[in-house]
Short mmCIF file of C-alpha atoms in Angstrom, two decimals:
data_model
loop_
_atom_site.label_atom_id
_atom_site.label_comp_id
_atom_site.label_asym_id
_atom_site.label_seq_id
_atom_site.Cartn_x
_atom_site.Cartn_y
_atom_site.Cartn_z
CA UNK A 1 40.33 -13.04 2.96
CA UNK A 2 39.07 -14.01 -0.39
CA UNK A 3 36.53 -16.64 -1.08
CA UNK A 4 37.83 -18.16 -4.48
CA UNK A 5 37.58 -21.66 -5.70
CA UNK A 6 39.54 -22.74 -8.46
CA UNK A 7 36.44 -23.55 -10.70
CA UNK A 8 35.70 -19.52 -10.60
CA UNK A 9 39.67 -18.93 -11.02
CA UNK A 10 39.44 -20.97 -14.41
CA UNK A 11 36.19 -19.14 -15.55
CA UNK A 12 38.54 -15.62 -14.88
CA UNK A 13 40.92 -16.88 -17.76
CA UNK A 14 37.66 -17.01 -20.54
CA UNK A 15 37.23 -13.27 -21.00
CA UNK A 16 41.23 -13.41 -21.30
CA UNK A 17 40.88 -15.54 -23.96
CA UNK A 18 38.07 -14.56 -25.83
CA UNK A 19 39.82 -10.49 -25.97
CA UNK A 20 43.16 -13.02 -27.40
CA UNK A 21 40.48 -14.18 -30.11
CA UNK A 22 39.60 -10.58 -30.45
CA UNK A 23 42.86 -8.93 -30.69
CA UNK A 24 44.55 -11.77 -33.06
CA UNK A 25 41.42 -11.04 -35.42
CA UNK A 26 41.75 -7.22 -35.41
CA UNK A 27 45.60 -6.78 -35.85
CA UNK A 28 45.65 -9.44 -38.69
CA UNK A 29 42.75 -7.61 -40.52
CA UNK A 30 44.23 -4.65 -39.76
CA UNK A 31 48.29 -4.93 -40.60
CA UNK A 32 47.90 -3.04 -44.18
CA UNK A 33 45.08 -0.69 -43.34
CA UNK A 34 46.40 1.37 -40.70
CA UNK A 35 49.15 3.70 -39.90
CA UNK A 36 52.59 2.00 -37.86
CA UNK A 37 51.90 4.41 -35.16
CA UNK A 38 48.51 3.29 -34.92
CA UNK A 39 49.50 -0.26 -35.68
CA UNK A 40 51.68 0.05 -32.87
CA UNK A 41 49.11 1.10 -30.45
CA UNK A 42 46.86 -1.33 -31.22
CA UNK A 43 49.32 -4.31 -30.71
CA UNK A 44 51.16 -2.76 -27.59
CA UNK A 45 47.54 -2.02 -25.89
CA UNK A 46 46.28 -5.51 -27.18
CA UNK A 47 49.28 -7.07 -25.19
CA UNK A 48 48.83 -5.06 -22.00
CA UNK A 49 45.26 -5.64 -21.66
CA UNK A 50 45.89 -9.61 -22.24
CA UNK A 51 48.55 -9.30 -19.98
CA UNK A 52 46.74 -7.87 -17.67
CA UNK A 53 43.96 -10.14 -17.77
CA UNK A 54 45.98 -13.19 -17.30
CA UNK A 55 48.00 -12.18 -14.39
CA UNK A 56 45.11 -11.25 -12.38
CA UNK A 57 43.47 -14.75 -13.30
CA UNK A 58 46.72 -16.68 -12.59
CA UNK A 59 46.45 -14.58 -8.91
CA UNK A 60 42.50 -15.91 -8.31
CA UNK A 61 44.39 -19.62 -9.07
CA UNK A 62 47.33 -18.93 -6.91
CA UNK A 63 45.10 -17.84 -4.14
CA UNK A 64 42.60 -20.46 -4.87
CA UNK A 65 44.65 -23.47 -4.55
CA UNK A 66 46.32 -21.77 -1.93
CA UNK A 67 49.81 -21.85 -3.37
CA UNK A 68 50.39 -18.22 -2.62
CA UNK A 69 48.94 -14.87 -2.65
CA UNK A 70 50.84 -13.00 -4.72
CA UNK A 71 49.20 -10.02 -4.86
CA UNK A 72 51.36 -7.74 -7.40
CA UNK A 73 49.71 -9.67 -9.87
CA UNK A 74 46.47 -8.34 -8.61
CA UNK A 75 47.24 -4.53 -8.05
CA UNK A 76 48.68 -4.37 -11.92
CA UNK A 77 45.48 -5.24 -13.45
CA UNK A 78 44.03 -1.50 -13.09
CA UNK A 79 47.18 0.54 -14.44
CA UNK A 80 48.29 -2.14 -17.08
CA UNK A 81 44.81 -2.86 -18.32
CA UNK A 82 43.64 0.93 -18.68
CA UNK A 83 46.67 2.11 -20.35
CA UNK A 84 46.03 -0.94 -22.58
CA UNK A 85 42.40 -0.24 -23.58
CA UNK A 86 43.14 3.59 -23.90
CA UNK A 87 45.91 2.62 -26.41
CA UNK A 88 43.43 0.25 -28.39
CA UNK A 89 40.93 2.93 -28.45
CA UNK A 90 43.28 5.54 -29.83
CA UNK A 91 44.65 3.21 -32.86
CA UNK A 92 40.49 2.36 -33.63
CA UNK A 93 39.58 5.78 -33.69
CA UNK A 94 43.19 6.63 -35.54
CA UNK A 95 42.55 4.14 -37.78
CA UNK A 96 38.71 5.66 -38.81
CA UNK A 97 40.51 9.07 -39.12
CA UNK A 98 43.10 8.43 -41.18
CA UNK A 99 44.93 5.21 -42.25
CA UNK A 100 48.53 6.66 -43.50
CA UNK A 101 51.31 7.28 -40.99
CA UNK A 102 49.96 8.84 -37.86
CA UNK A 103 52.81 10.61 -35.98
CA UNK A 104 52.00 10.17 -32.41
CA UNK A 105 53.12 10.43 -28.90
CA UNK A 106 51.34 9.18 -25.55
CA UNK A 107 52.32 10.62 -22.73
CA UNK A 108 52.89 8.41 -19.59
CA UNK A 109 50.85 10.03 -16.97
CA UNK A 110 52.20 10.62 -13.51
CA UNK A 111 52.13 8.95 -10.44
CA UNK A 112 48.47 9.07 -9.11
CA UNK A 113 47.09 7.37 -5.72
CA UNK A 114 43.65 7.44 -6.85
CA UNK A 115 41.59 4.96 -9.67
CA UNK A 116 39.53 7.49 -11.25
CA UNK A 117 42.29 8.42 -13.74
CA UNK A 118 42.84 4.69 -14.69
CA UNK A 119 38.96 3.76 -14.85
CA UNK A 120 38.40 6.90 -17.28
CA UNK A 121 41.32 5.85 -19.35
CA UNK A 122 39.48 2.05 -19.40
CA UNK A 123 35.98 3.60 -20.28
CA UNK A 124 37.78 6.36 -23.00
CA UNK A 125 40.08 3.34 -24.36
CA UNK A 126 36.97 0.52 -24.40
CA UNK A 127 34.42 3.13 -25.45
CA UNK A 128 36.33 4.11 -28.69
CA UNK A 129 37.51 0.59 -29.50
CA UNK A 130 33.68 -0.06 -29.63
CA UNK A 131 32.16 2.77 -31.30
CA UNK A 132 35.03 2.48 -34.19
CA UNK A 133 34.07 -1.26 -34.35
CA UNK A 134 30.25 -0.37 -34.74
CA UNK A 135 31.18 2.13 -37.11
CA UNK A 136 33.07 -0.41 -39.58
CA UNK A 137 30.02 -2.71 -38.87
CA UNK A 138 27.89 0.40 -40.23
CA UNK A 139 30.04 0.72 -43.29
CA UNK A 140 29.94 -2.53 -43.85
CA UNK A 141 25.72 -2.93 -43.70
CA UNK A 142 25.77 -5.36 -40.96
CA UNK A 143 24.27 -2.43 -38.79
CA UNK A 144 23.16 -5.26 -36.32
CA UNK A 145 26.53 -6.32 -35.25
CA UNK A 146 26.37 -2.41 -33.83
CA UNK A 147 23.93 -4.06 -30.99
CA UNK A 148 27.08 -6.67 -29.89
CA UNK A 149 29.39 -3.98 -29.55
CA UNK A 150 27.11 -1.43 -27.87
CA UNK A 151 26.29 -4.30 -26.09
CA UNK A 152 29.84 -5.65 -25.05
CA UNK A 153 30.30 -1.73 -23.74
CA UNK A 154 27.31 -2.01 -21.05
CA UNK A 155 28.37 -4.89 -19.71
CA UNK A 156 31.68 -3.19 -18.97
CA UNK A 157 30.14 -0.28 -18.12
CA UNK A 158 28.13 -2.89 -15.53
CA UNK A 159 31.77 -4.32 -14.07
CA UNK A 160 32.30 -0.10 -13.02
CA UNK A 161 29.33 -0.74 -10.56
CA UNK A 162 30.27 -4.35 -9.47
CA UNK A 163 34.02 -2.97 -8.57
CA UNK A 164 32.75 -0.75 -6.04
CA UNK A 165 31.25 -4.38 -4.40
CA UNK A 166 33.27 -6.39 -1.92
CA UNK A 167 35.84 -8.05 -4.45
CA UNK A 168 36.72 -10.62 -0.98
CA UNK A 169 33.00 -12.50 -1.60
CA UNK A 170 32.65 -15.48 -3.89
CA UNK A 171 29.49 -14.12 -5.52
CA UNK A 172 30.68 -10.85 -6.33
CA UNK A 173 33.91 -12.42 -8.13
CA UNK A 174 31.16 -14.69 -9.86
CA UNK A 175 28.66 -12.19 -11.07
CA UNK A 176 31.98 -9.92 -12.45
CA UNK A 177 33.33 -12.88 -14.26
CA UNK A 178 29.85 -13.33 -15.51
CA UNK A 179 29.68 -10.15 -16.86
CA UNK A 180 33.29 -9.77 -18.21
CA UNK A 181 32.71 -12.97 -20.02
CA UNK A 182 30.04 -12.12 -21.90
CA UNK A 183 31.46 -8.75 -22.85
CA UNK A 184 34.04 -9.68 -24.33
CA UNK A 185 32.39 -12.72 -25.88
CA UNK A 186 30.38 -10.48 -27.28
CA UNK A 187 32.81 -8.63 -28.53
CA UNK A 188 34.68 -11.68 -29.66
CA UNK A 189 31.48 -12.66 -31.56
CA UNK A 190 31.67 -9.17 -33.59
CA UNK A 191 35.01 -9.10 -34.07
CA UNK A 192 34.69 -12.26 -36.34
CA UNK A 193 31.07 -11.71 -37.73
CA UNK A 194 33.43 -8.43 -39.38
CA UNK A 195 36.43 -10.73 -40.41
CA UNK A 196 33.82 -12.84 -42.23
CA UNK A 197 32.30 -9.88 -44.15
CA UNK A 198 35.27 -8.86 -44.95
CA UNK A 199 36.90 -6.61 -42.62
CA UNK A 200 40.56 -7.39 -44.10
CA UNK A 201 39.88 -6.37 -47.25
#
């Protein structure tokens, strides 16, 4: 039994929203720079990481005003979100490499019981959509935006030890949302300090 409320329910679709900020910023700035491959990957991991967001929010707001527990929406969040973030990362770090046509194919990977193979993909995916971000920042002198990104990455890094908490208790759902908020607010917030400076052109 979960102890949601629909106030903390509402809080899970912020972090949804501020990567939809994020995302909208980086594939506008980033139509004519990179590679359709990599273009592709960005927009197609973008997607599945919203997508996975959402779903799992609308769940906490099913279950919270105790409509229904539907709890596919809930077990897709790992495999649709990782697969997201690990396409992301490839396109960032594809489009530092090289920005003409990348020729490309990502393997689906196989049926798996276990997490470990989704959280590395999360932490491979997150951690090189970040370090390509603080790179442009760097290239860009606005070497202090590095610190949001960097910053954005620990607090994920933080929601790896908070998953291995009791997800059923109200304060553990609070103190992830917490920290998943300001992530990607943070990473919201470095996204656009980028598009002002520039980052499109």
């Amino acid at each position: 039994m979960y102890h949601f409320t629909i106030p903390m329910a509402l809080m899970d679709f912020i972090p949804v929203i501020f990567f939809a900020i994020t995302a909208v910023i980086l594939l506008c700035d980033f139509y004519n720079k990179i590679g359709k491959c990599a273009y592709t990957l960005l927009a197609a991991g973008s997607v599945n990481v919203f997508m996975a967001g959402f779903c799992k929010a609308l769940w906490k707001l099913l279950y919270a005003a105790n409509i229904c527990d539907f709890t596919l929406l809930e077990k897709m969040f790992l495999p649709v979100n990782s697969v997201g973030l690990l396409m992301v990362g490839i396109a960032m770090v594809l489009m530092l490499c090289k920005k003409s046509k990348v020729a490309l194919s990502v393997a689906v990977p196989p049926v798996f019981t276990g997490s470990i193979v989704f959280i590395i993909m999360m932490v491979l995916g997150l951690g090189g959509m970040c370090a390509a971000l603080s790179i442009l920042a760097a290239k860009m002198k606005k070497a202090p935006v590095m610190i949001l990104f960097i910053l954005s990455f620990v607090c994920a890094m933080a929601m790896g030890y908070m998953s291995g908490q009791d997800s059923a208790l109200a304060w553990v759902n609070w103190v992830e949302q917490s920290i998943n908020t300001v992530s990607q607010g943070l990473l919201m917030l470095g996204t656009i300090v980028l598009h002002k400076a520039g980052l499109k052109d």
